[in-house]
Amino acid sequence: MENWTRTLDEGYGLYVVYLDYRKAFDSVPHRRLLEKLKGLGIKGKLPQWLENFLTSRTMRVGIRGTFSLIQLELGGVPQGSVLGPLLLLMFVNELPLWIKSEMRMFADDTKVWCRLKAERIVLLYKKI
């Protein structure tokens, strides 16, 4: 907010895009996450431990005593775990390298913004 307020105080306009990775914790592909971790230089026993933590997990849904078939989980990080948010952040940590605008990331929320010159703001209002 401080950066946005400063931008507006300087007479610029502001474009802001909010990204909220819907179901982010559920949609992280295990293989891709493990490859990224290796690419980050994580070595030793930790990669194997993380693979064991992530893979071979199963789930089923129960409603009023009736349960679905057990399904193998092929993606996602365990919600409620201490490692879940950390693994998600490690999965999306390259995003700032791809986006040229200013941005801030926190857990599964990202805000990307850029300032507009005053002349462009006037033009945008004339078109509306």
PDB file of C-alpha atoms in Angstrom:
ATOM      1  CA  MET A   1       0.000   0.000   0.000  1.00  0.00           C
ATOM      2  CA  GLU A   2       2.868   2.388   0.749  1.00  0.00           C
ATOM      3  CA  ASN A   3       4.244   2.028  -2.799  1.00  0.00           C
ATOM      4  CA  TRP A   4       0.789   2.535  -4.284  1.00  0.00           C
ATOM      5  CA  THR A   5       0.108   5.619  -2.158  1.00  0.00           C
ATOM      6  CA  ARG A   6       3.471   7.130  -3.138  1.00  0.00           C
ATOM      7  CA  THR A   7       2.715   6.472  -6.813  1.00  0.00           C
ATOM      8  CA  LEU A   8      -0.675   8.188  -6.555  1.00  0.00           C
ATOM      9  CA  ASP A   9       0.824  11.092  -4.563  1.00  0.00           C
ATOM     10  CA  GLU A  10       3.355  11.608  -7.383  1.00  0.00           C
ATOM     11  CA  GLY A  11       0.466  12.073  -9.820  1.00  0.00           C
ATOM     12  CA  TYR A  12       0.588   8.698 -11.530  1.00  0.00           C
ATOM     13  CA  GLY A  13      -2.215   6.260 -12.032  1.00  0.00           C
ATOM     14  CA  LEU A  14      -1.989   2.638 -11.045  1.00  0.00           C
ATOM     15  CA  TYR A  15      -2.884  -0.678 -12.621  1.00  0.00           C
ATOM     16  CA  VAL A  16      -3.072  -3.539 -10.117  1.00  0.00           C
ATOM     17  CA  VAL A  17      -3.674  -7.216 -10.834  1.00  0.00           C
ATOM     18  CA  TYR A  18      -4.487  -9.504  -7.927  1.00  0.00           C
ATOM     19  CA  LEU A  19      -3.551 -13.156  -8.350  1.00  0.00           C
ATOM     20  CA  ASP A  20      -4.989 -15.656  -5.919  1.00  0.00           C
ATOM     21  CA  TYR A  21      -3.942 -19.154  -6.833  1.00  0.00           C
ATOM     22  CA  ARG A  22      -7.277 -20.876  -6.429  1.00  0.00           C
ATOM     23  CA  LYS A  23      -6.784 -24.238  -4.852  1.00  0.00           C
ATOM     24  CA  ALA A  24      -3.026 -23.571  -5.044  1.00  0.00           C
ATOM     25  CA  PHE A  25      -2.118 -26.054  -2.356  1.00  0.00           C
ATOM     26  CA  ASP A  26      -4.157 -28.748  -4.105  1.00  0.00           C
ATOM     27  CA  SER A  27      -2.754 -28.221  -7.585  1.00  0.00           C
ATOM     28  CA  VAL A  28       1.034 -28.358  -7.194  1.00  0.00           C
ATOM     29  CA  PRO A  29       2.280 -31.305  -9.314  1.00  0.00           C
ATOM     30  CA  HIS A  30       4.582 -33.458  -7.164  1.00  0.00           C
ATOM     31  CA  ARG A  31       7.115 -34.310  -9.906  1.00  0.00           C
ATOM     32  CA  ARG A  32       7.492 -30.687 -11.015  1.00  0.00           C
ATOM     33  CA  LEU A  33       7.872 -29.502  -7.410  1.00  0.00           C
ATOM     34  CA  LEU A  34      10.550 -32.126  -6.707  1.00  0.00           C
ATOM     35  CA  GLU A  35      12.442 -31.124  -9.871  1.00  0.00           C
ATOM     36  CA  LYS A  36      12.323 -27.471  -8.820  1.00  0.00           C
ATOM     37  CA  LEU A  37      13.663 -28.373  -5.389  1.00  0.00           C
ATOM     38  CA  LYS A  38      16.587 -30.192  -6.995  1.00  0.00           C
ATOM     39  CA  GLY A  39      17.162 -27.161  -9.222  1.00  0.00           C
ATOM     40  CA  LEU A  40      17.338 -24.988  -6.099  1.00  0.00           C
ATOM     41  CA  GLY A  41      20.282 -27.072  -4.916  1.00  0.00           C
ATOM     42  CA  ILE A  42      18.516 -29.117  -2.263  1.00  0.00           C
ATOM     43  CA  LYS A  43      20.699 -32.197  -1.808  1.00  0.00           C
ATOM     44  CA  GLY A  44      21.372 -35.065   0.510  1.00  0.00           C
ATOM     45  CA  LYS A  45      18.548 -36.994   2.135  1.00  0.00           C
ATOM     46  CA  LEU A  46      16.113 -34.067   2.101  1.00  0.00           C
ATOM     47  CA  PRO A  47      14.843 -34.547  -1.500  1.00  0.00           C
ATOM     48  CA  GLN A  48      14.016 -38.202  -0.799  1.00  0.00           C
ATOM     49  CA  TRP A  49      12.376 -37.298   2.496  1.00  0.00           C
ATOM     50  CA  LEU A  50      10.256 -34.639   0.749  1.00  0.00           C
ATOM     51  CA  GLU A  51       9.306 -37.097  -1.998  1.00  0.00           C
ATOM     52  CA  ASN A  52       8.164 -39.586   0.645  1.00  0.00           C
ATOM     53  CA  PHE A  53       6.245 -36.794   2.394  1.00  0.00           C
ATOM     54  CA  LEU A  54       4.441 -35.743  -0.806  1.00  0.00           C
ATOM     55  CA  THR A  55       3.852 -38.946  -2.732  1.00  0.00           C
ATOM     56  CA  SER A  56       1.909 -42.124  -2.041  1.00  0.00           C
ATOM     57  CA  ARG A  57      -0.737 -40.192  -0.115  1.00  0.00           C
ATOM     58  CA  THR A  58      -4.343 -41.268  -0.427  1.00  0.00           C
ATOM     59  CA  MET A  59      -7.651 -39.617   0.317  1.00  0.00           C
ATOM     60  CA  ARG A  60     -11.323 -40.362   0.456  1.00  0.00           C
ATOM     61  CA  VAL A  61     -14.419 -38.318   1.109  1.00  0.00           C
ATOM     62  CA  GLY A  62     -16.969 -39.214   3.752  1.00  0.00           C
ATOM     63  CA  ILE A  63     -20.496 -37.879   4.130  1.00  0.00           C
ATOM     64  CA  ARG A  64     -22.762 -39.136   6.926  1.00  0.00           C
ATOM     65  CA  GLY A  65     -20.896 -42.429   7.241  1.00  0.00           C
ATOM     66  CA  THR A  66     -20.717 -43.139   3.489  1.00  0.00           C
ATOM     67  CA  PHE A  67     -17.226 -43.026   1.988  1.00  0.00           C
ATOM     68  CA  SER A  68     -15.894 -42.716  -1.527  1.00  0.00           C
ATOM     69  CA  LEU A  69     -13.278 -45.044  -2.931  1.00  0.00           C
ATOM     70  CA  ILE A  70      -9.731 -44.350  -1.830  1.00  0.00           C
ATOM     71  CA  GLN A  71      -7.900 -42.237  -4.408  1.00  0.00           C
ATOM     72  CA  LEU A  72      -4.165 -41.735  -4.856  1.00  0.00           C
ATOM     73  CA  GLU A  73      -3.130 -38.060  -4.572  1.00  0.00           C
ATOM     74  CA  LEU A  74      -1.071 -37.044  -7.621  1.00  0.00           C
ATOM     75  CA  GLY A  75      -0.570 -33.414  -6.661  1.00  0.00           C
ATOM     76  CA  GLY A  76      -0.863 -30.868  -3.934  1.00  0.00           C
ATOM     77  CA  VAL A  77       0.935 -30.217  -0.713  1.00  0.00           C
ATOM     78  CA  PRO A  78      -0.568 -31.259   2.622  1.00  0.00           C
ATOM     79  CA  GLN A  79      -2.702 -28.436   3.973  1.00  0.00           C
ATOM     80  CA  GLY A  80      -2.252 -27.648   7.607  1.00  0.00           C
ATOM     81  CA  SER A  81       1.328 -28.861   7.538  1.00  0.00           C
ATOM     82  CA  VAL A  82       4.228 -26.581   8.389  1.00  0.00           C
ATOM     83  CA  LEU A  83       5.882 -27.492   5.077  1.00  0.00           C
ATOM     84  CA  GLY A  84       2.835 -26.785   2.884  1.00  0.00           C
ATOM     85  CA  PRO A  85       3.228 -22.985   2.573  1.00  0.00           C
ATOM     86  CA  LEU A  86       7.010 -23.270   2.254  1.00  0.00           C
ATOM     87  CA  LEU A  87       6.759 -25.829  -0.554  1.00  0.00           C
ATOM     88  CA  LEU A  88       4.165 -23.699  -2.354  1.00  0.00           C
ATOM     89  CA  LEU A  89       6.428 -20.643  -2.162  1.00  0.00           C
ATOM     90  CA  MET A  90       9.363 -22.657  -3.472  1.00  0.00           C
ATOM     91  CA  PHE A  91       7.154 -23.781  -6.355  1.00  0.00           C
ATOM     92  CA  VAL A  92       6.187 -20.225  -7.394  1.00  0.00           C
ATOM     93  CA  ASN A  93       9.434 -18.467  -6.412  1.00  0.00           C
ATOM     94  CA  GLU A  94      10.460 -17.897 -10.064  1.00  0.00           C
ATOM     95  CA  LEU A  95       7.384 -15.797 -10.823  1.00  0.00           C
ATOM     96  CA  PRO A  96       9.201 -12.469 -10.194  1.00  0.00           C
ATOM     97  CA  LEU A  97      11.758 -13.465 -12.843  1.00  0.00           C
ATOM     98  CA  TRP A  98       9.033 -13.710 -15.492  1.00  0.00           C
ATOM     99  CA  ILE A  99       7.077 -10.550 -14.629  1.00  0.00           C
ATOM    100  CA  LYS A 100       8.683  -7.202 -15.401  1.00  0.00           C
ATOM    101  CA  SER A 101       6.312  -5.097 -13.258  1.00  0.00           C
ATOM    102  CA  GLU A 102       6.577  -4.568  -9.536  1.00  0.00           C
ATOM    103  CA  MET A 103       5.012  -7.297  -7.448  1.00  0.00           C
ATOM    104  CA  ARG A 104       4.594  -8.635  -3.933  1.00  0.00           C
ATOM    105  CA  MET A 105       3.924 -12.235  -3.000  1.00  0.00           C
ATOM    106  CA  PHE A 106       2.537 -13.661   0.222  1.00  0.00           C
ATOM    107  CA  ALA A 107       1.590 -17.337   0.466  1.00  0.00           C
ATOM    108  CA  ASP A 108      -0.905 -17.936  -2.368  1.00  0.00           C
ATOM    109  CA  ASP A 109      -1.651 -14.235  -2.988  1.00  0.00           C
ATOM    110  CA  THR A 110       0.293 -12.097  -5.462  1.00  0.00           C
ATOM    111  CA  LYS A 111      -0.191  -8.462  -6.424  1.00  0.00           C
ATOM    112  CA  VAL A 112       1.351  -7.152  -9.658  1.00  0.00           C
ATOM    113  CA  TRP A 113       1.252  -3.444 -10.444  1.00  0.00           C
ATOM    114  CA  CYS A 114       2.602  -0.736 -12.683  1.00  0.00           C
ATOM    115  CA  ARG A 115       2.261   3.022 -12.693  1.00  0.00           C
ATOM    116  CA  LEU A 116       0.602   4.988 -15.471  1.00  0.00           C
ATOM    117  CA  LYS A 117       1.638   8.374 -16.747  1.00  0.00           C
ATOM    118  CA  ALA A 118      -0.911  11.124 -16.134  1.00  0.00           C
ATOM    119  CA  GLU A 119      -1.531  11.568 -19.898  1.00  0.00           C
ATOM    120  CA  ARG A 120      -2.567   7.933 -20.196  1.00  0.00           C
ATOM    121  CA  ILE A 121      -5.040   8.286 -17.340  1.00  0.00           C
ATOM    122  CA  VAL A 122      -6.770  11.161 -19.146  1.00  0.00           C
ATOM    123  CA  LEU A 123      -6.980   9.070 -22.333  1.00  0.00           C
ATOM    124  CA  LEU A 124      -8.458   6.146 -20.443  1.00  0.00           C
ATOM    125  CA  TYR A 125     -11.150   8.342 -18.942  1.00  0.00           C
ATOM    126  CA  LYS A 126     -12.019   9.855 -22.320  1.00  0.00           C
ATOM    127  CA  LYS A 127     -12.620   6.404 -23.836  1.00  0.00           C
ATOM    128  CA  ILE A 128     -15.039   5.309 -21.141  1.00  0.00           C
TER     129      ILE A 128
END
